[in-house]
PDB file of C-alpha atoms in Angstrom:
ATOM      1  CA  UNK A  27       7.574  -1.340  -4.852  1.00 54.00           C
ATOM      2  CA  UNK A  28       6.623   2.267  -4.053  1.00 62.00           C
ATOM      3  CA  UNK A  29       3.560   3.058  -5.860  1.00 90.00           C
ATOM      4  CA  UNK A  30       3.152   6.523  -5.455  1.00 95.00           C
ATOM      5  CA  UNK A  31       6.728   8.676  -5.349  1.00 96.00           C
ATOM      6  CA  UNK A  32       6.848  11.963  -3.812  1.00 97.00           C
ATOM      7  CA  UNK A  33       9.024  14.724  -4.040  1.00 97.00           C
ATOM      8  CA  UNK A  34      11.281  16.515  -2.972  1.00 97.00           C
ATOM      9  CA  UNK A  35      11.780  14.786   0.802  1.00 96.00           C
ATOM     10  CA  UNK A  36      11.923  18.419   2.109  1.00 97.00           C
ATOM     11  CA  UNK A  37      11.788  21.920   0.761  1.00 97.00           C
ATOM     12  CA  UNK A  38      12.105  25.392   2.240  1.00 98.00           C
ATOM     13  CA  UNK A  39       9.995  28.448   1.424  1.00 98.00           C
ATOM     14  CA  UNK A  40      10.078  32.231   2.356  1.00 98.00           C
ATOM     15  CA  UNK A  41       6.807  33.750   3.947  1.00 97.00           C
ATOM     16  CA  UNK A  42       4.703  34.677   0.598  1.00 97.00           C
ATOM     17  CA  UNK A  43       5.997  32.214  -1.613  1.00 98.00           C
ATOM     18  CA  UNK A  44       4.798  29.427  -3.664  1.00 98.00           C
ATOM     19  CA  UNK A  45       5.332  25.878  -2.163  1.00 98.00           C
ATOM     20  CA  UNK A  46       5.017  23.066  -4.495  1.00 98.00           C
ATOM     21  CA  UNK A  47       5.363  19.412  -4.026  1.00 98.00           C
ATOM     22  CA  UNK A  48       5.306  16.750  -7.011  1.00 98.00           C
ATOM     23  CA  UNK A  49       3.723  13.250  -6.871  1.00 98.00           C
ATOM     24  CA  UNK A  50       4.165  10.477  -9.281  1.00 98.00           C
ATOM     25  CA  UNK A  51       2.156   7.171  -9.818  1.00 97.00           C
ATOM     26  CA  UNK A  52       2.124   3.892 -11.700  1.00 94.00           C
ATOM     27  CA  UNK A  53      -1.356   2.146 -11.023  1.00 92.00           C
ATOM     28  CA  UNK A  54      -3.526   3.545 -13.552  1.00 91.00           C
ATOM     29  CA  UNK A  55      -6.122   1.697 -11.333  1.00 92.00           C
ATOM     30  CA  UNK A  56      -5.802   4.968  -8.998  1.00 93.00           C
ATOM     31  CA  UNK A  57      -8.912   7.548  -9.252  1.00 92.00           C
ATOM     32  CA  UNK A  58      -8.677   8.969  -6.171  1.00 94.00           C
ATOM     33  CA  UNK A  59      -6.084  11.691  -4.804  1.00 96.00           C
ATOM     34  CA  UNK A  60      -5.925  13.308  -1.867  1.00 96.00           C
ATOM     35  CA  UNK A  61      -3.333  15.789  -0.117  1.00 97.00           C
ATOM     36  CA  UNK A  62      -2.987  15.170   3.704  1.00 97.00           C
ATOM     37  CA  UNK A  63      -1.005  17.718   6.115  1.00 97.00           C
ATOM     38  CA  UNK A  64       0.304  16.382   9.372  1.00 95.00           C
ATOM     39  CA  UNK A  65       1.470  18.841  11.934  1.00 96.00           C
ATOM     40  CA  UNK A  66       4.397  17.215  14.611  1.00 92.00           C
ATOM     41  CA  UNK A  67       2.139  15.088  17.302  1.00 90.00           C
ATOM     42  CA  UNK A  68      -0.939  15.033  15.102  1.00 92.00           C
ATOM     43  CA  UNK A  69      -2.383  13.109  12.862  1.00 93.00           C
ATOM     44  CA  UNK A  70      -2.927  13.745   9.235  1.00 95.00           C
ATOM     45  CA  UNK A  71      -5.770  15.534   7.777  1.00 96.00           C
ATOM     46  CA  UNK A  72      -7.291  16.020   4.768  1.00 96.00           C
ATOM     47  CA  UNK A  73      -6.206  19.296   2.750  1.00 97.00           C
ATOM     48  CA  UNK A  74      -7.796  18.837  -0.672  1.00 96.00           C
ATOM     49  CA  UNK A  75      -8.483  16.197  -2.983  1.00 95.00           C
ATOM     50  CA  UNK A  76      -9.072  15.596  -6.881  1.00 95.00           C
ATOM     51  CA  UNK A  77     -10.393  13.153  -9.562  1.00 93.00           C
ATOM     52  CA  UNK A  78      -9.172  11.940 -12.798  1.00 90.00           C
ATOM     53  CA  UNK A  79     -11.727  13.907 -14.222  1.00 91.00           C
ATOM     54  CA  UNK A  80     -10.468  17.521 -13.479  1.00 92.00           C
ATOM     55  CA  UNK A  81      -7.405  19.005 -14.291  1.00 94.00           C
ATOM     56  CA  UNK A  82      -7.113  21.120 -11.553  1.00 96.00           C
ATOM     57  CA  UNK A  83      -8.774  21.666  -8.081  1.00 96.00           C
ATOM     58  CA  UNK A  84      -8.183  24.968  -6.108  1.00 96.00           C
ATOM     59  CA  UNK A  85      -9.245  25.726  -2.570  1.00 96.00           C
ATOM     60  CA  UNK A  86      -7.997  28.797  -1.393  1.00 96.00           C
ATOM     61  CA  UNK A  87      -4.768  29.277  -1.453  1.00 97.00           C
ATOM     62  CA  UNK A  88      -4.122  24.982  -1.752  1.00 97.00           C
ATOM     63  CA  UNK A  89      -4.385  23.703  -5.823  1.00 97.00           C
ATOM     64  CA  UNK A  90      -3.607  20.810  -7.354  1.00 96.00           C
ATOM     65  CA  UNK A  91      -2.718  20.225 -10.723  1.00 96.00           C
ATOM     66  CA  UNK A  92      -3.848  17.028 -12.322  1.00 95.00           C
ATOM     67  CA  UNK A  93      -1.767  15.166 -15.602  1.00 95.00           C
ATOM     68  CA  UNK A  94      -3.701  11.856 -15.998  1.00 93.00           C
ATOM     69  CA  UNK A  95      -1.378  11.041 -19.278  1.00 93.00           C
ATOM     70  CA  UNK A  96       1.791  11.580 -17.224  1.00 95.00           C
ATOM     71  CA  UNK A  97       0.737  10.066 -14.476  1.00 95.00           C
ATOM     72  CA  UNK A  98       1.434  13.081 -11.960  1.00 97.00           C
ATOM     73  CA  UNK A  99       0.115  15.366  -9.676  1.00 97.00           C
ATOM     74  CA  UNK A 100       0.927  18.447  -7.683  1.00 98.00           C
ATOM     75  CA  UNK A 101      -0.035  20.495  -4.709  1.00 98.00           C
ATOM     76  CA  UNK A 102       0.483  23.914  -5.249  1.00 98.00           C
ATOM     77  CA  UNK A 103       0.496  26.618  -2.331  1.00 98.00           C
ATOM     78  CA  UNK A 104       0.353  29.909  -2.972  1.00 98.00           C
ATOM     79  CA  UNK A 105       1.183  32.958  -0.607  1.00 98.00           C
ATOM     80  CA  UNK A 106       3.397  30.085   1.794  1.00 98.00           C
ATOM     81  CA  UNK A 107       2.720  31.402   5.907  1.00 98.00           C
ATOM     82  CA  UNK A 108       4.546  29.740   8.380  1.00 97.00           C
ATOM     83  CA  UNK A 109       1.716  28.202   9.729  1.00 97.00           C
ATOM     84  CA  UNK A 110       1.853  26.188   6.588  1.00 98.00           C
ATOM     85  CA  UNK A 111       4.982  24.352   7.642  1.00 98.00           C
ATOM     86  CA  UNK A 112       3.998  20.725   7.841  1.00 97.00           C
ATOM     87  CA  UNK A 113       4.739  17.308   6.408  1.00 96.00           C
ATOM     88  CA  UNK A 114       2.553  16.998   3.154  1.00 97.00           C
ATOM     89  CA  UNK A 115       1.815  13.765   1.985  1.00 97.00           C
ATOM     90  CA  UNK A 116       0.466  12.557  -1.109  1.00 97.00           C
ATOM     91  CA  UNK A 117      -1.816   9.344  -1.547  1.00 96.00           C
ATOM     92  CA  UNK A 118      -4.130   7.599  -3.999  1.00 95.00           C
ATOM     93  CA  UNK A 119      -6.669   5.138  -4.150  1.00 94.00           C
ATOM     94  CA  UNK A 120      -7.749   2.774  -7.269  1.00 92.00           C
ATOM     95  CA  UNK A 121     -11.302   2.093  -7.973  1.00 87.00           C
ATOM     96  CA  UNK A 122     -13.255  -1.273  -7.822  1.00 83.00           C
ATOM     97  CA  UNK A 123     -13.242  -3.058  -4.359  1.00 81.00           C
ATOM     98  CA  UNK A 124     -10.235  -2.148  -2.760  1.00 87.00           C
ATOM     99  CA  UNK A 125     -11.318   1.792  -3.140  1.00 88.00           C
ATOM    100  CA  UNK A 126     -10.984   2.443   0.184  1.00 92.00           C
ATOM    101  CA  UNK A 127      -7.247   1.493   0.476  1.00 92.00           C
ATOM    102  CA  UNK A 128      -5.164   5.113  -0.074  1.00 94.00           C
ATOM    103  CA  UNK A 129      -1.043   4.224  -0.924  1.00 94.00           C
ATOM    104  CA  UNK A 130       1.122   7.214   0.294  1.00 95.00           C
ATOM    105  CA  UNK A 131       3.934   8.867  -1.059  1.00 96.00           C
ATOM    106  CA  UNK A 132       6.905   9.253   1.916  1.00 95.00           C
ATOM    107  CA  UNK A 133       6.406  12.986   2.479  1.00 96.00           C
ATOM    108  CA  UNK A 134       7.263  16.440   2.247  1.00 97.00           C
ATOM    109  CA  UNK A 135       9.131  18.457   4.876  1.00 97.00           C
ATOM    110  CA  UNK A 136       8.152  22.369   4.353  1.00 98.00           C
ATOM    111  CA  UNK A 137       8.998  24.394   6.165  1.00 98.00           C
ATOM    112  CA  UNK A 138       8.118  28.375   5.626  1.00 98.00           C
ATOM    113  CA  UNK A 139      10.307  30.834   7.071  1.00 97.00           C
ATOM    114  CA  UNK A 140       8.585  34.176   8.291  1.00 94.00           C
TER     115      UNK A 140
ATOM    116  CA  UNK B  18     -17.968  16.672  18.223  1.00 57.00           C
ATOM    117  CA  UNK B  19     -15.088  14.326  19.440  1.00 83.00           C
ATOM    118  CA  UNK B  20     -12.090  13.038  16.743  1.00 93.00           C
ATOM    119  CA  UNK B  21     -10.944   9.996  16.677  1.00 96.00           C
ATOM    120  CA  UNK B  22      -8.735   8.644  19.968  1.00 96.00           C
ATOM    121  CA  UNK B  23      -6.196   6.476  20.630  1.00 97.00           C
ATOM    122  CA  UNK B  24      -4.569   5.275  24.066  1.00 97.00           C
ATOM    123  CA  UNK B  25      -1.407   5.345  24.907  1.00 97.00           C
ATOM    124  CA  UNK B  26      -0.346   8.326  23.255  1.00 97.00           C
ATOM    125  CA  UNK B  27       3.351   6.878  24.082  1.00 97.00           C
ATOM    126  CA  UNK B  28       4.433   3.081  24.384  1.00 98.00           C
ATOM    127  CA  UNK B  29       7.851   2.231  25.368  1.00 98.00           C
ATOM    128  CA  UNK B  30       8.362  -2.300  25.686  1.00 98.00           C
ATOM    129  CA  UNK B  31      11.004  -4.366  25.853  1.00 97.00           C
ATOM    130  CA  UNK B  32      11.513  -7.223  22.649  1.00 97.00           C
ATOM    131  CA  UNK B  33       9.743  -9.676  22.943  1.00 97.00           C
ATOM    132  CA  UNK B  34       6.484  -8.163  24.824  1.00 98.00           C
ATOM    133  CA  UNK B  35       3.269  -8.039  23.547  1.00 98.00           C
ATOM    134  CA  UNK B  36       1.524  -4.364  23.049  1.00 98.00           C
ATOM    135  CA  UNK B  37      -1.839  -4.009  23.170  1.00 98.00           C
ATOM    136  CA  UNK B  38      -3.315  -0.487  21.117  1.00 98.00           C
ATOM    137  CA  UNK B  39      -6.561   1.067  21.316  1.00 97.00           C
ATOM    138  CA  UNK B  40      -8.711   3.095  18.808  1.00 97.00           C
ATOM    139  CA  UNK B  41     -12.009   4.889  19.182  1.00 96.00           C
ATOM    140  CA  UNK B  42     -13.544   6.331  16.138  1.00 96.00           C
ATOM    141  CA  UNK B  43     -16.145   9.113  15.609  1.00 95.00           C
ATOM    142  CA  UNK B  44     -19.276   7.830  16.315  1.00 93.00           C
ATOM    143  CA  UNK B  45     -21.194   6.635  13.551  1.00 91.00           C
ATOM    144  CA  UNK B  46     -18.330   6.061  11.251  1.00 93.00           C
ATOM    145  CA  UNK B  47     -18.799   2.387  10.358  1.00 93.00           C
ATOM    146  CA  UNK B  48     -14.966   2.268   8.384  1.00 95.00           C
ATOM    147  CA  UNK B  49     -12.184   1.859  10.536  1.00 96.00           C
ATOM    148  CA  UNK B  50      -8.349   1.634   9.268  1.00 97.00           C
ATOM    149  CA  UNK B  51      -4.962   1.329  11.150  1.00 98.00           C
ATOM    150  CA  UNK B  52      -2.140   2.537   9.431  1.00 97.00           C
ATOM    151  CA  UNK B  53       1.805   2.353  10.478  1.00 97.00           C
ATOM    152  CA  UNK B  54       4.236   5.354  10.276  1.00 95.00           C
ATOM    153  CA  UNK B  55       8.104   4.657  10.425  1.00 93.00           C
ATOM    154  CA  UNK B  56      10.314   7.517  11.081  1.00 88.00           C
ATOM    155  CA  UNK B  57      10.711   9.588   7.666  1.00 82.00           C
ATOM    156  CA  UNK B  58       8.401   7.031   5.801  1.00 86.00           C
ATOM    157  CA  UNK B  59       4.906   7.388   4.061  1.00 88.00           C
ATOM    158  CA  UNK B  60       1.677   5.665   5.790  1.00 94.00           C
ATOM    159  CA  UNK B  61       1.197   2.010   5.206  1.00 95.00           C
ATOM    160  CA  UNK B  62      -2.214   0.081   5.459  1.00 95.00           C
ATOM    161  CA  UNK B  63      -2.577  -2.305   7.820  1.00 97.00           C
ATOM    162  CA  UNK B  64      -6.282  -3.678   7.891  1.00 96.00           C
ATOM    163  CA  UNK B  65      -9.512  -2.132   7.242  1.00 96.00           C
ATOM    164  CA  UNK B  66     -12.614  -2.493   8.814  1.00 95.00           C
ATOM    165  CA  UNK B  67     -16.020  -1.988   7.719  1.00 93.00           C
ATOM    166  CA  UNK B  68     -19.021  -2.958   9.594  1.00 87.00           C
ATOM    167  CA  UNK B  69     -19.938  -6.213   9.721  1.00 86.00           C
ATOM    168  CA  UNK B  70     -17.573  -7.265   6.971  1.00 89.00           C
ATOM    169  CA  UNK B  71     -14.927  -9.680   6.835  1.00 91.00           C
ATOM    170  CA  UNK B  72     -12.003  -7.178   7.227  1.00 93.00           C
ATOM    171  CA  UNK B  73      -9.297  -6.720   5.053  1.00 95.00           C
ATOM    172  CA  UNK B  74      -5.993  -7.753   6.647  1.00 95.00           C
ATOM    173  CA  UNK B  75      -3.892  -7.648   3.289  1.00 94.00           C
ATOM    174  CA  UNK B  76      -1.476  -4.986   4.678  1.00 94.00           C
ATOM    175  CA  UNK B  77      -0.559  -6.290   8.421  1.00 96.00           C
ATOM    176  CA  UNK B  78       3.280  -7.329   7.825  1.00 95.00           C
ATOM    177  CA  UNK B  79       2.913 -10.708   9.759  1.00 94.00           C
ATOM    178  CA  UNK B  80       1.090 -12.969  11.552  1.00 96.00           C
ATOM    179  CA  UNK B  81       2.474 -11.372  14.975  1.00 98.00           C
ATOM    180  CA  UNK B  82      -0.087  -8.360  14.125  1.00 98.00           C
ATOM    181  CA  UNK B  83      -3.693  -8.754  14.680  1.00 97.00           C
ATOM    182  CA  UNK B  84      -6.651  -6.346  15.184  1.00 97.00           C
ATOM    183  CA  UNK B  85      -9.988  -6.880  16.181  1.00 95.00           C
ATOM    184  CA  UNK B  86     -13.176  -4.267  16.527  1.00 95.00           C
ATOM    185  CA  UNK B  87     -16.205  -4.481  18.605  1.00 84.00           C
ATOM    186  CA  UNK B  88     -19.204  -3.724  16.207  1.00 80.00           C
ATOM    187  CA  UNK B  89     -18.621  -0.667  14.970  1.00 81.00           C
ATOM    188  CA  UNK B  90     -17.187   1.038  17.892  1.00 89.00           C
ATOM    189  CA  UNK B  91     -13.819   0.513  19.538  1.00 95.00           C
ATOM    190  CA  UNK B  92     -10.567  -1.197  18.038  1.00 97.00           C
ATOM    191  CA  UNK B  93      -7.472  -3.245  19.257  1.00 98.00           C
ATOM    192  CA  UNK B  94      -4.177  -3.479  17.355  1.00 98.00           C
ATOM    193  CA  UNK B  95      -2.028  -5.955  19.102  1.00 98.00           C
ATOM    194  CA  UNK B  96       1.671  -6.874  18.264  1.00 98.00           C
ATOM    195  CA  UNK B  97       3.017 -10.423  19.935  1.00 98.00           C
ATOM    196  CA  UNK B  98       6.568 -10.875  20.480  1.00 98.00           C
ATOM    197  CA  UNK B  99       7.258  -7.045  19.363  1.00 98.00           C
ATOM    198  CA  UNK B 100      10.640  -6.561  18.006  1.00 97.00           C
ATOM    199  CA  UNK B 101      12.863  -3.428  17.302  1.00 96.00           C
ATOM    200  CA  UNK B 102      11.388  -2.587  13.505  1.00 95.00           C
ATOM    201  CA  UNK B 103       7.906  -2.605  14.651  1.00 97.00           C
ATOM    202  CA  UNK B 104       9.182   0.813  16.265  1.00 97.00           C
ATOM    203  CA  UNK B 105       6.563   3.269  14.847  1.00 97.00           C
ATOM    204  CA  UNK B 106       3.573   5.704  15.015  1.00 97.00           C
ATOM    205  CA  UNK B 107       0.563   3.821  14.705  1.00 98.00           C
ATOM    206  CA  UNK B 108      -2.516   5.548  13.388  1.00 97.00           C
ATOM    207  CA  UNK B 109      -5.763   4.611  13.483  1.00 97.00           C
ATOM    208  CA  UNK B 110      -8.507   6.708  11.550  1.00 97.00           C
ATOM    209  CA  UNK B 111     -12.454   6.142  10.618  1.00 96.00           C
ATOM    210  CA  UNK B 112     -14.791   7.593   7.828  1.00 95.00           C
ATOM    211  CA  UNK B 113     -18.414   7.405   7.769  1.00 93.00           C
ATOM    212  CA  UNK B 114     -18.856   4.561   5.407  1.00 87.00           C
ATOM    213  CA  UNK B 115     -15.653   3.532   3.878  1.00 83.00           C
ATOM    214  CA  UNK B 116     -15.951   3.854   0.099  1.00 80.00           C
ATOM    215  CA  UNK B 117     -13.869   5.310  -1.889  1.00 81.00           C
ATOM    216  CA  UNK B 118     -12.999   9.105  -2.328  1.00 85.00           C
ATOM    217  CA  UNK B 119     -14.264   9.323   1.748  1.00 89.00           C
ATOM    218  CA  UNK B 120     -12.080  11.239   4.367  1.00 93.00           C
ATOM    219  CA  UNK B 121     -10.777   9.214   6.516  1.00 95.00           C
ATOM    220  CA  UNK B 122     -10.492  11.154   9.976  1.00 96.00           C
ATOM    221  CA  UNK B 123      -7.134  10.610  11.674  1.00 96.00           C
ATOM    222  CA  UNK B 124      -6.399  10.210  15.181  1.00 97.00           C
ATOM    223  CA  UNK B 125      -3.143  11.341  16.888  1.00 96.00           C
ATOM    224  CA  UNK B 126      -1.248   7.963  16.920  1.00 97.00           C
ATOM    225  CA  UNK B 127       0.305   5.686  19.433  1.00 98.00           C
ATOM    226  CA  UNK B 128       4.478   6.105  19.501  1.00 97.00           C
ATOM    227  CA  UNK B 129       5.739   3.067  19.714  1.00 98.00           C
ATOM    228  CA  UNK B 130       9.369   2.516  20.998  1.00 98.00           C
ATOM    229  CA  UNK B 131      10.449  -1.442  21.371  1.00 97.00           C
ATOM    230  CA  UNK B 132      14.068  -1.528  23.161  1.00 96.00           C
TER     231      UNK B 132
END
């Protein structure tokens, strides 16, 4: 049972565009949701995160965009570089006791040609 | 100040072998999670630590993986009898207090090939 589904698997962007990937979830337990980028050999890190509570969290050129009734959420990058192109994943965590515990989506390839 | 580690970088084992992988977190964090990254695949939980807390072993995938952590410092994943699909990236990352809505600090992973 995937609880958080992330697409698309891969996506290609010219230098300047606008990348965006699209998550979806099913726990309505979830409050939590972060973006993570992983560069090949590293480990992810944390990009930007948001809360039920907001619609829509921006940080530089990284949003995301925030539909508690649907159930989705989006990272949005604006003005792509090729030193954006990096696996993206998506992830949440519910609240209560297990709040620590982040479910990720399977990833996005982008890659951002120059 | 130094990022999370983890040793080997690269593991290759025969089936059957046991592996033996190490984590050390940022100092101070007192949360401490391994996760498990197949080729192409999201991150999956493993277990969680959190100071002197019973840890939370809900997501290791069977009873050939175990983990253990000294205090609140280094941490050992170990796989018995390893077999080909526990071929992975393993991750290990910390936070400073492991609640909810906390970074958790990655390191680079341990590649894990079993023949």
């Amino acid at each position: 049972q995937q609880q958080v589904k992330q697409s698309p698997q891969s996506l290609i962007v010219q230098k300047g565009g606008i990348s965006i990937i699209n998550c979806a979830y099913e726990n309505t337990a979830f409050d939590y949701f972060p973006w993570y980028q992983q560069f090949p050999g590293k480990g992810p890190a944390l990009l930007i995160a948001i809360r039920p509570d907001v619609s829509e969290k921006k940080e530089g050129r990284f949003t995301i965009s925030f539909n508690k009734s649907a159930k989705q959420f989006s990272l949005h990058i604006m003005d792509s570089q090729p030193g954006d192109s990096a696996t993206y994943f998506c992830a949440a965590s519910p609240s209560g006791g297990s709040n620590y515990k982040l479910t990720f989506g399977k990833g996005t390839l982008l890659t951002v040609n120059p | 100040g130094a990022g999370v580690s983890q040793s080997p970088s690269n593991k290759v084992t025969e089936k059957g072998k046991d592996v033996e992988l190490r984590c050390d977190p940022i100092s101070g964090h007192t949360a401490l999670y391994w996760y498990r990254q197949r080729l192409g695949q999201g991150l999956e939980f493993l277990i969680y630590f959190q100071g002197n807390s019973a840890p939370d072993k809900s997501g290791l995938p069977s009873d050939r993986f175990s983990a253990e952590r000294t205090g609140e410092s280094v941490s050992t994943l170990t796989i018995q009898r390893t077999q080909q699909e526990d071929s992975a990236v393993y991750l290990c990352a910390s936070s400073p207090l492991g609640g909810g809505g906390e970074t958790q600090y990655f390191g680079p992973g341990t590649r894990l090939l079993v023949l």
